[in-house]
Structures are given as C-alpha cells and as structure tokens.
CSV table of C-alpha atoms and ligand atoms in Angstrom, one decimal:
chain,number,residue,atom,x,y,z
Z,204,UNK,CA,0.0,0.0,0.0
Z,205,UNK,CA,2.8,2.4,0.9
Z,206,UNK,CA,4.6,1.3,-2.2
Z,207,UNK,CA,1.6,2.3,-4.3
Z,208,UNK,CA,1.4,5.7,-2.7
Z,209,UNK,CA,5.1,6.3,-3.3
Z,210,UNK,CA,4.8,5.4,-6.9
Z,211,UNK,CA,1.8,7.6,-7.2
Z,212,UNK,CA,3.7,10.6,-5.7
Z,213,UNK,CA,6.6,10.0,-8.1
Z,214,UNK,CA,4.1,10.0,-11.0
Z,215,UNK,CA,2.7,13.3,-9.7
Z,216,UNK,CA,6.2,14.9,-9.7
Z,217,UNK,CA,7.1,13.6,-13.1
Z,218,UNK,CA,3.9,14.5,-14.9
Z,219,UNK,CA,3.7,18.1,-13.7
Z,220,UNK,CA,5.8,19.0,-16.8
Z,221,UNK,CA,3.6,17.4,-19.4
Z,222,UNK,CA,0.1,16.4,-18.3
Z,223,UNK,CA,-2.8,18.7,-19.4
Z,224,UNK,CA,-3.6,21.0,-16.4
Z,225,UNK,CA,-7.0,19.4,-15.6
Z,226,UNK,CA,-5.6,15.9,-15.6
Z,227,UNK,CA,-2.7,16.9,-13.5
Z,228,UNK,CA,-4.9,18.5,-10.9
Z,229,UNK,CA,-7.0,15.4,-10.7
Z,230,UNK,CA,-4.0,13.2,-10.4
Z,231,UNK,CA,-2.4,15.4,-7.7
Z,232,UNK,CA,-5.7,15.6,-5.8
Z,233,UNK,CA,-6.1,11.8,-5.9
Z,234,UNK,CA,-2.6,11.3,-4.5
Z,235,UNK,CA,-3.1,13.9,-1.8
Z,236,UNK,CA,-6.5,12.4,-0.8
Z,237,UNK,CA,-5.1,8.9,-0.6
Z,238,UNK,CA,-2.3,10.1,1.6
Z,239,UNK,CA,-4.8,11.9,3.8
Z,240,UNK,CA,-7.1,8.9,3.9
Z,241,UNK,CA,-4.5,6.2,4.5
Z,242,UNK,CA,-5.1,6.2,8.3
Z,243,UNK,CA,-8.8,5.4,7.8
Z,244,UNK,CA,-10.0,2.5,5.8
Z,245,UNK,CA,-13.7,3.2,5.9
Z,246,UNK,CA,-16.0,5.2,3.6
Z,247,UNK,CA,-16.6,9.0,3.9
Z,248,UNK,CA,-20.1,10.2,3.2
Z,249,UNK,CA,-20.7,13.9,2.6
Z,250,UNK,CA,-24.0,15.8,2.6
Z,251,UNK,CA,-23.9,18.7,0.1
Z,252,UNK,CA,-26.4,21.2,-1.2
Z,253,UNK,CA,-27.7,24.7,-0.8
Z,254,UNK,CA,-28.8,26.5,2.3
Z,255,UNK,CA,-32.1,25.3,3.7
Z,256,UNK,CA,-32.4,22.2,1.5
Z,257,UNK,CA,-32.2,20.0,4.6
Z,258,UNK,CA,-28.7,18.7,4.9
Z,259,UNK,CA,-28.5,19.1,8.7
Z,260,UNK,CA,-32.0,17.8,9.2
Z,261,UNK,CA,-31.2,14.7,7.1
Z,262,UNK,CA,-28.0,14.2,9.1
Z,263,UNK,CA,-30.0,14.4,12.3
Z,264,UNK,CA,-32.6,12.0,10.9
Z,265,UNK,CA,-29.9,9.5,9.8
Z,266,UNK,CA,-28.3,9.3,13.2
Z,267,UNK,CA,-31.7,9.8,14.9
Z,268,UNK,CA,-30.4,12.6,17.1
Z,269,UNK,CA,-30.0,16.4,17.0
Z,270,UNK,CA,-26.3,16.5,16.2
Z,271,UNK,CA,-26.3,19.3,13.6
Z,272,UNK,CA,-28.0,22.7,14.2
Z,273,UNK,CA,-31.0,23.0,11.9
Z,274,UNK,CA,-31.4,26.1,9.9
Z,275,UNK,CA,-33.3,28.2,12.4
Z,276,UNK,CA,-30.3,28.7,14.6
Z,277,UNK,CA,-27.6,28.7,12.0
Z,278,UNK,CA,-29.1,30.2,8.9
Z,279,UNK,CA,-26.1,29.4,6.7
Z,280,UNK,CA,-23.9,26.6,7.9
Z,281,UNK,CA,-20.5,27.9,7.0
Z,282,UNK,CA,-18.5,25.3,8.8
Z,283,UNK,CA,-18.5,21.6,8.1
Z,284,UNK,CA,-19.5,19.2,10.9
Z,285,UNK,CA,-18.5,15.6,11.0
Z,286,UNK,CA,-20.2,12.7,12.8
Z,287,UNK,CA,-17.7,10.0,13.6
Z,288,UNK,CA,-18.2,6.6,15.2
Z,289,UNK,CA,-16.2,6.5,18.4
Z,290,UNK,CA,-14.3,3.4,17.3
Z,291,UNK,CA,-12.5,5.3,14.5
Z,292,UNK,CA,-12.4,8.8,15.8
Z,293,UNK,CA,-8.8,8.9,16.8
Z,294,UNK,CA,-7.6,7.6,13.5
Z,295,UNK,CA,-9.2,10.6,11.7
Z,296,UNK,CA,-8.1,13.4,13.9
Z,297,UNK,CA,-5.1,14.3,11.8
Z,298,UNK,CA,-7.2,14.4,8.6
Z,299,UNK,CA,-9.7,16.7,10.1
Z,300,UNK,CA,-6.9,19.0,11.2
Z,301,UNK,CA,-5.5,19.0,7.7
Z,302,UNK,CA,-8.9,19.9,6.3
Z,303,UNK,CA,-9.5,22.6,8.9
Z,304,UNK,CA,-12.5,20.8,10.3
Z,305,UNK,CA,-13.2,21.7,14.0
Z,306,UNK,CA,-16.8,20.5,14.6
Z,307,UNK,CA,-16.5,16.8,15.4
Z,308,UNK,CA,-19.3,14.8,17.0
Z,309,UNK,CA,-18.8,11.2,18.1
Z,310,UNK,CA,-21.9,9.0,17.5
Z,311,UNK,CA,-22.7,5.6,16.2
Z,312,UNK,CA,-23.8,5.8,12.6
Z,313,UNK,CA,-25.5,3.3,10.2
Z,314,UNK,CA,-22.8,1.0,8.9
Z,315,UNK,CA,-20.2,2.9,11.0
Z,316,UNK,CA,-19.9,5.4,8.2
Z,317,UNK,CA,-18.3,8.8,8.7
Z,318,UNK,CA,-20.8,11.5,7.8
Z,319,UNK,CA,-19.8,15.1,6.9
Z,320,UNK,CA,-22.3,17.9,6.9
Z,321,UNK,CA,-20.7,20.2,4.3
Z,322,UNK,CA,-21.0,24.0,4.2
Z,323,UNK,CA,-23.8,25.3,2.0
Z,324,UNK,CA,-22.7,25.4,-1.6
Z,325,UNK,CA,-24.6,28.6,-2.3
Z,326,UNK,CA,-22.7,30.5,0.4
Z,327,UNK,CA,-21.5,33.9,-0.8
Z,328,UNK,CA,-18.1,33.4,0.7
Z,329,UNK,CA,-15.6,32.1,-1.9
Z,330,UNK,CA,-13.8,30.5,1.0
Z,331,UNK,CA,-16.7,28.2,1.7
Z,332,UNK,CA,-17.0,27.2,-1.9
Z,333,UNK,CA,-13.4,26.3,-1.9
Z,334,UNK,CA,-13.7,24.3,1.2
Z,335,UNK,CA,-16.7,22.4,-0.3
Z,336,UNK,CA,-14.6,21.7,-3.4
Z,337,UNK,CA,-11.7,20.5,-1.3
Z,338,UNK,CA,-13.9,18.3,0.8
Z,339,UNK,CA,-15.7,16.9,-2.2
Z,340,UNK,CA,-12.3,15.6,-3.5
Z,341,UNK,CA,-11.7,13.5,-0.4
Z,342,UNK,CA,-15.3,12.3,0.1
Z,343,UNK,CA,-16.2,8.9,-1.3
Z,344,UNK,CA,-20.0,9.2,-1.6
Z,345,UNK,CA,-21.7,12.5,-1.9
Z,346,UNK,CA,-25.4,12.8,-0.9
Z,347,UNK,CA,-26.5,15.9,-2.8
Z,348,UNK,CA,-29.6,17.4,-1.1
Z,349,UNK,CA,-32.0,19.6,-2.9
Z,350,UNK,CA,-35.6,20.7,-2.4
Z,351,UNK,CA,-38.7,21.4,-4.6
Z,352,UNK,CA,-37.5,25.0,-5.2
Z,353,UNK,CA,-33.8,24.7,-5.6
Z,354,UNK,CA,-33.5,21.6,-7.6
Z,355,UNK,CA,-33.2,23.5,-10.9
Z,356,UNK,CA,-30.8,26.1,-9.6
Z,357,UNK,CA,-28.4,26.7,-12.5
Z,358,UNK,CA,-25.5,27.5,-10.2
Z,359,UNK,CA,-25.7,24.0,-8.8
Z,360,UNK,CA,-25.9,22.4,-12.2
Z,361,UNK,CA,-23.2,24.6,-13.8
Z,362,UNK,CA,-20.8,25.0,-11.0
Z,363,UNK,CA,-21.0,21.6,-9.4
Z,364,UNK,CA,-22.9,18.8,-11.2
Z,365,UNK,CA,-21.3,19.2,-14.6
Z,366,UNK,CA,-17.9,19.1,-13.1
Z,367,UNK,CA,-18.7,16.1,-10.9
Z,368,UNK,CA,-19.7,13.6,-13.6
Z,369,UNK,CA,-16.2,12.2,-13.6
Z,370,UNK,CA,-17.2,10.7,-10.3
Z,371,UNK,CA,-20.8,10.0,-11.3
Z,372,UNK,CA,-21.0,6.6,-9.6
Z,373,UNK,CA,-20.4,8.1,-6.2
Z,374,UNK,CA,-23.5,10.3,-6.0
Z,375,UNK,CA,-26.9,9.9,-4.4
Z,376,UNK,CA,-29.3,12.7,-5.1
Z,377,UNK,CA,-31.9,13.6,-2.6
Z,378,UNK,CA,-35.1,15.5,-3.2
Z,379,UNK,CA,-36.0,16.6,0.3
Z,380,UNK,CA,-39.1,18.3,1.7
Z,381,UNK,CA,-41.4,16.2,-0.4
Z,382,UNK,CA,-44.1,16.7,2.2
Z,383,UNK,CA,-44.6,20.1,0.5
Z,384,UNK,CA,-45.6,18.4,-2.8
Z,385,UNK,CA,-48.8,16.4,-3.7
Z,386,UNK,CA,-48.5,13.1,-5.6
Z,387,UNK,CA,-48.7,14.6,-9.0
Z,388,UNK,CA,-46.2,17.4,-8.3
Z,389,UNK,CA,-43.8,14.9,-6.7
Z,390,UNK,CA,-43.7,12.7,-9.8
Z,391,UNK,CA,-43.2,15.7,-12.0
Z,392,UNK,CA,-40.4,17.3,-9.9
Z,393,UNK,CA,-38.6,14.0,-9.6
Z,394,UNK,CA,-38.7,13.4,-13.3
Z,395,UNK,CA,-37.7,17.0,-14.0
Z,396,UNK,CA,-34.7,16.7,-11.6
Z,397,UNK,CA,-33.6,13.4,-13.2
Z,398,UNK,CA,-33.9,14.9,-16.6
Z,399,UNK,CA,-31.7,17.9,-15.6
Z,400,UNK,CA,-29.1,15.6,-14.1
Z,401,UNK,CA,-29.0,13.5,-17.3
Z,402,UNK,CA,-28.5,16.7,-19.3
Z,403,UNK,CA,-25.6,17.5,-17.0
Z,404,UNK,CA,-24.1,14.2,-18.0
Z,405,UNK,CA,-25.1,11.7,-15.3
Z,406,UNK,CA,-26.1,8.6,-17.1
Z,407,UNK,CA,-28.1,7.0,-14.3
Z,408,UNK,CA,-28.9,9.6,-11.6
Z,409,UNK,CA,-30.3,8.0,-8.5
Z,410,UNK,CA,-32.9,10.3,-6.9
Z,411,UNK,CA,-34.2,9.4,-3.4
Z,412,UNK,CA,-37.1,11.4,-2.1
Z,413,UNK,CA,-37.3,12.3,1.6
Z,414,UNK,CA,-38.9,14.6,4.2
Z,415,UNK,CA,-36.3,14.9,6.8
Z,416,UNK,CA,-38.2,17.3,9.0
Z,417,UNK,CA,-41.9,17.4,8.1
Z,418,UNK,CA,-44.1,19.8,10.1
Z,419,UNK,CA,-46.0,16.7,11.3
Z,420,UNK,CA,-45.0,13.2,11.9
Z,421,UNK,CA,-41.7,11.3,11.7
Z,422,UNK,CA,-39.1,11.7,8.9
Z,423,UNK,CA,-40.1,10.0,5.6
Z,424,UNK,CA,-37.8,8.1,3.2
Z,425,UNK,CA,-34.7,8.2,5.5
Z,426,UNK,CA,-34.5,4.3,5.6
Z,427,UNK,CA,-34.4,4.3,1.8
Z,428,UNK,CA,-31.7,6.9,1.8
Z,429,UNK,CA,-29.6,5.0,4.3
Z,430,UNK,CA,-30.0,1.9,2.1
Z,431,UNK,CA,-28.9,3.9,-1.0
Z,432,UNK,CA,-25.9,5.3,0.9
Z,433,UNK,CA,-24.9,1.9,2.3
Z,434,UNK,CA,-25.1,0.4,-1.2
Z,435,UNK,CA,-22.9,3.1,-2.6
Z,436,UNK,CA,-20.5,2.7,0.3
Z,437,UNK,CA,-20.3,-1.0,-0.4
Z,438,UNK,CA,-19.6,-0.4,-4.1
Z,439,UNK,CA,-16.8,2.0,-3.2
Z,440,UNK,CA,-15.3,-0.6,-0.9
Z,441,UNK,CA,-12.9,0.1,1.9
Z,442,UNK,CA,-9.2,0.4,2.6
Z,443,UNK,CA,-6.9,-0.9,0.0
Z,444,UNK,CA,-9.6,-1.9,-2.4
Z,445,UNK,CA,-10.9,1.6,-2.5
Z,446,UNK,CA,-7.4,3.0,-3.0
Z,447,UNK,CA,-6.7,0.5,-5.8
Z,448,UNK,CA,-9.9,1.4,-7.5
Z,449,UNK,CA,-9.0,5.1,-7.3
Z,450,UNK,CA,-5.5,4.6,-8.6
Z,451,UNK,CA,-6.9,2.5,-11.5
Z,452,UNK,CA,-9.4,5.2,-12.3
Z,453,UNK,CA,-6.9,8.0,-12.4
Z,454,UNK,CA,-4.5,5.9,-14.5
Z,455,UNK,CA,-7.3,5.4,-17.0
Z,456,UNK,CA,-8.0,9.1,-17.1
Z,457,UNK,CA,-4.4,10.1,-17.8
Z,458,UNK,CA,-3.5,7.0,-19.9
Z,459,UNK,CA,-4.1,8.6,-23.3
Z,460,UNK,CA,-1.8,11.6,-22.4
Z,461,UNK,CA,1.0,9.2,-21.7
Z,462,UNK,CA,0.8,7.3,-24.9
Z,463,UNK,CA,4.1,6.8,-26.7
Z,464,UNK,CA,4.4,8.7,-30.0
Z,465,UNK,CA,6.8,6.3,-31.5
Z,466,UNK,CA,9.4,9.0,-31.9
Z,467,UNK,CA,12.6,7.1,-32.8
Z,468,UNK,CA,11.2,5.2,-35.9
Z,469,UNK,CA,9.4,8.3,-37.2
Z,470,UNK,CA,12.4,10.5,-36.6
Z,471,UNK,CA,14.7,8.1,-38.5
Z,472,UNK,CA,12.5,8.3,-41.6
Z,473,UNK,CA,11.9,12.1,-41.4
Z,474,UNK,CA,15.5,12.9,-40.8
Z,475,UNK,CA,16.7,10.6,-43.6
Z,476,UNK,CA,14.3,12.2,-46.1
Z,477,UNK,CA,15.2,15.8,-45.0
Z,478,UNK,CA,18.9,15.0,-45.3
Z,479,UNK,CA,18.4,13.5,-48.8
Z,480,UNK,CA,16.4,16.6,-49.9
Z,481,UNK,CA,18.7,19.1,-48.2
Z,482,UNK,CA,20.9,20.1,-51.1
Z,483,UNK,CA,18.5,20.0,-54.0
Z,484,UNK,CA,15.3,21.2,-52.3
Z,485,UNK,CA,16.1,22.9,-49.0
Z,486,UNK,CA,12.7,24.4,-48.8
Z,487,UNK,CA,10.9,21.1,-49.1
Z,488,UNK,CA,13.3,19.6,-46.5
Z,489,UNK,CA,12.5,22.4,-44.1
Z,490,UNK,CA,8.7,22.0,-44.7
Z,491,UNK,CA,9.0,18.3,-43.9
Z,492,UNK,CA,10.7,19.0,-40.6
Z,493,UNK,CA,8.2,21.7,-39.7
Z,494,UNK,CA,5.3,19.4,-40.5
Z,495,UNK,CA,6.9,16.7,-38.4
Z,496,UNK,CA,7.2,19.0,-35.4
Z,497,UNK,CA,3.6,20.1,-35.8
Z,498,UNK,CA,2.4,16.5,-36.0
Z,499,UNK,CA,4.3,15.5,-32.9
Z,500,UNK,CA,3.2,18.6,-31.0
Z,501,UNK,CA,-0.4,17.7,-31.7
Z,502,UNK,CA,0.1,14.3,-30.1
Z,503,UNK,CA,2.4,15.6,-27.3
Z,504,UNK,CA,1.2,19.2,-26.6
Z,505,UNK,CA,3.9,19.5,-24.0
Z,506,UNK,CA,6.5,19.9,-26.7
Z,507,UNK,CA,7.6,23.4,-27.5
Z,508,UNK,CA,10.4,22.9,-30.0
Z,509,UNK,CA,10.8,25.1,-33.0
Z,510,UNK,CA,12.9,24.4,-36.1
Z,511,UNK,CA,16.4,25.7,-35.9
Z,512,UNK,CA,18.5,24.5,-38.8
Z,513,UNK,CA,21.3,26.2,-40.7
Z,514,UNK,CA,20.3,28.2,-43.7
Z,515,UNK,CA,23.6,27.4,-45.4
Z,516,UNK,CA,24.2,24.0,-46.8
Z,517,UNK,CA,25.9,21.9,-44.2
Z,518,UNK,CA,28.0,18.8,-44.5
Z,519,UNK,CA,26.5,15.8,-42.8
Z,520,UNK,CA,23.2,17.4,-42.2
Z,521,UNK,CA,21.7,14.1,-40.9
Z,522,UNK,CA,24.1,14.2,-37.9
Z,523,UNK,CA,23.5,17.9,-37.4
Z,524,UNK,CA,19.7,17.4,-37.3
Z,525,UNK,CA,20.2,14.5,-34.8
Z,526,UNK,CA,22.2,16.6,-32.4
Z,527,UNK,CA,19.9,19.7,-32.6
Z,528,UNK,CA,16.2,19.1,-33.5
Z,529,UNK,CA,16.3,15.4,-32.8
Z,530,UNK,CA,17.8,15.9,-29.4
Z,531,UNK,CA,15.4,18.7,-28.5
Z,532,UNK,CA,12.4,16.6,-29.4
Z,533,UNK,CA,13.7,13.6,-27.5
Z,534,UNK,CA,14.3,15.7,-24.5
Z,535,UNK,CA,10.9,17.2,-24.7
Z,536,UNK,CA,9.3,13.7,-24.8
Z,537,UNK,CA,11.4,12.4,-21.9
Z,538,UNK,CA,9.0,13.5,-19.0
Z,539,UNK,CA,6.2,11.7,-20.7
Z,540,UNK,CA,8.3,8.6,-21.1
Z,541,UNK,CA,9.3,8.7,-17.4
Z,542,UNK,CA,5.6,9.1,-16.4
Z,543,UNK,CA,4.6,6.3,-18.6
Z,544,UNK,CA,7.2,4.0,-17.0
Z,545,UNK,CA,5.9,4.9,-13.5
Z,546,UNK,CA,2.3,4.3,-14.7
Z,547,UNK,CA,3.3,0.9,-16.0
Z,548,UNK,CA,5.0,0.1,-12.7
Z,549,UNK,CA,1.8,1.1,-10.9
Z,550,UNK,CA,-0.3,-1.0,-13.1
Z,551,UNK,CA,1.9,-4.0,-12.5
Z,552,UNK,CA,1.7,-3.4,-8.7
Z,553,UNK,CA,-2.1,-3.1,-9.0
Z,554,UNK,CA,-2.3,-6.4,-10.9
Z,555,UNK,CA,-0.7,-8.3,-8.1
Z,556,UNK,CA,-3.0,-10.0,-5.6
Z,557,UNK,CA,-3.6,-8.2,-2.3
E,294,GDP,N1,-41.4,21.0,5.4
E,294,GDP,C1,-40.1,20.6,5.6
E,294,GDP,N2,-39.2,21.3,6.1
E,294,GDP,C2,-37.9,20.8,6.3
E,294,GDP,C3,-37.6,19.5,5.8
E,294,GDP,N3,-36.3,19.3,6.1
E,294,GDP,C4,-35.8,20.4,6.7
E,294,GDP,N4,-36.8,21.3,6.8
E,294,GDP,C5,-36.7,22.6,7.4
E,294,GDP,O1,-35.9,23.4,6.5
E,294,GDP,C6,-35.1,24.3,7.2
E,294,GDP,C7,-33.6,24.1,6.7
E,294,GDP,O2,-33.2,22.8,7.1
E,294,GDP,P1,-31.7,22.5,7.4
E,294,GDP,O3,-31.6,21.0,7.7
E,294,GDP,O4,-31.1,23.4,8.3
E,294,GDP,O5,-31.1,22.8,6.0
E,294,GDP,P2,-29.5,22.9,5.5
E,294,GDP,O6,-29.3,24.4,5.4
E,294,GDP,O7,-29.4,22.2,4.2
E,294,GDP,O8,-28.7,22.2,6.6
E,294,GDP,C8,-35.3,24.0,8.7
E,294,GDP,O9,-36.2,24.9,9.2
E,294,GDP,C9,-35.9,22.6,8.7
E,294,GDP,O10,-36.7,22.4,9.7
E,294,GDP,C10,-38.7,18.7,5.3
E,294,GDP,O11,-38.5,17.6,4.9
E,294,GDP,N5,-39.9,19.3,5.1
E,295,MG,MG1,-27.1,23.0,7.7
C-alpha cells in the first residue's frame, strides 16, 4: 500500500511538466487524498447542497439525534461538521486538522460510516465554496440534497454537477421536503430533476425522495436513503480496495496523455528524407521537418520545439539534425516517457494479488 502511494507521488512529480492541467490537478488531488485517507480505511459520506435544502435535518434523521443545528439557529452553515463513530475517531483526527474541520461529534452511525455535513454550496463566501470543493475531492460518496424550489438552480448544475460527472458513480441525489408536494407534483419534480441531471451528464442519476423534518409526523424516506448510501459505500469498498480502484481510475484518465508517440522510428524516416532533400530542395526539407514538429506537438502538446536549422548547406546534415532538433524533441518527450514508466509500474503493482 505504501509502495503504491510512493509510486503515485513520483508520478505526480514527473507529470507536472507534461500532463494537461485538468488531468494533472485530478492526479495530484487523488494522490493527496489517498495520503490523507490512509489512516482510515472506511468510507466517507458527505452531505452537500444549498442553504435550507435540509442537509442538517437529514444528518439528524440519519443518526436519529439532533447533532447538527438545523437552519433556524444557523441560517447558513458555514462550517463543516462531522459525525464519527467512536471506534474510528482517533484515526481521523489528523485528517480533520489538515482539512480545517473543527466541529466533530462522536456518535454511532449506520454501517459505522463517517458523515460530513458540508458547508452550504450557495454560500456567498468564496472560502466556503473552496472548502466544499476541497472536501468533495476527499469524500467517497456525496449525498446531494436539494428541495422542490432549488432543484433547478443553475449554479448547482453549472458549478457543481457538470464538473462532478467524472465521479458519477459516487453520487446519491436527494429531493428533500417532499411533504410540500402532492403526488402529481412529486412525480413531475422527480422526473424533472432526473432529466436535468441527465442533461448534466449523469447517465443513471439515482434520486431518493425524503422529508427529513416534516411539520407533522416522523421523517419520511430516511431508511431508503440510508440503504442507498450503504449500497454506494459497499460499491466504493474500503481500505486498500478503494485505494486501488481510485488509482486505476486516475491511470485510466491520464493514460491517453502518456501514450508513446513512436518517436525514434518516425524520426529516422523524417531525418533521412530531409537530409536527402537538403541540397536539392532545402525548402521542401524544411517543410518536412516543420510538418513533423507540428504532428508531434499535436500528439504531445507539452513539446515546445521550433525548427532551428542552418540556412547554409551543411555537410553531414543528418548528424547535425540529430544533435539539434532530434535531441530537443527527444528531451521534450522524456518526462512523458518517465511518467509512462511509472504508470506501468503502478499498473503492475495493482495487478498483483492483495
Ligand atoms: N417542510 C419541511 N421542512 C424541512 C424538511 N427538512 C428540513 N426542513 C426545514 O428546512 C429548514 C432548513 O433545514 P436544514 O436542515 O437546516 O437545511 P440545511 O441548510 O441544508 O442544513 C429548517 O427549518 C428545517 O426544519 C422537510 O423535509 N420538510
Ligand atoms: Mg445545515
């Protein structure tokens, strides 16, 4: 397990130079998260959504106790609160400190899951949004809570949902406060929400309907929600299995950017042709080299090599090209090759039995 994390860290270092920015961020986040999470093998559940949708009420209903202040006393919940089963609390302390989480409550939870009541995502403070985004990257299963008014909020769809589809399998969507809808409205709103999520890119959005804190009677739908959460937690798996799955997933994401471009063979051909053309048709030879650089740069965008060849006829142009352009291109492709070797090593380690 430590070996996997070390390899992953080395891959992060080597790929900073050449991976596209979004892929690099994802890779670095994954590595950081797995390091932060290594002391705790269980599954982290986060409740996310906008102010007043019912996150805190749902958390209370799930643990069957008032652990999180409902809206009336804390109109916008700006600080995350975690509910941790006593048995694992000490193992998580360091992680909470790293994440700046101070509100920690020890309670038994269904399936001994760790539950995080996230700050409201519609908070005006950029700091809160950033904290939600940071937390979302370390959470395994996100329970996204919405209500009959806010479910079509464009900010939620544009700023969060669209960007989250990379992790689509780890989401449970909750339509809360369904006590405020009649049967016909409930069917319509649920369908509408599912449609909007599909449009965002979720292929099979799972929507659970609840009333966490209805004006009369006990909560509705909370058992179904707990069941849905436990099923997702089971699918994510715990400990090393979860870590392996995440590493496989990130390797799959960055894989295409590490593909070899077959430089040596192609270079031999291009260089030989340019050298042959050099004296008779220097212009054509140049064009050939420029086209080759362009084609390579398309496949390996990290390359920033321009053509620098003598304008005067040169003896032994083949060797000259090798020691100038050829060397620059080979150097430019080296970080990718190093990352590819590390990715291969990781894949090998992952294929071994645990
Ligand atoms: N009618 C109704 N009100 C609810 C329900 N769930 C929560 N509320 C109320 O909505 C308000 C906001 O709830 P809260 O849990 O604090 O939302 P949060 O901001 O997402 O944490 C509170 O006054 C709750 O009592 C529900 O299912 N039905
Ligand atoms: Mg709240």
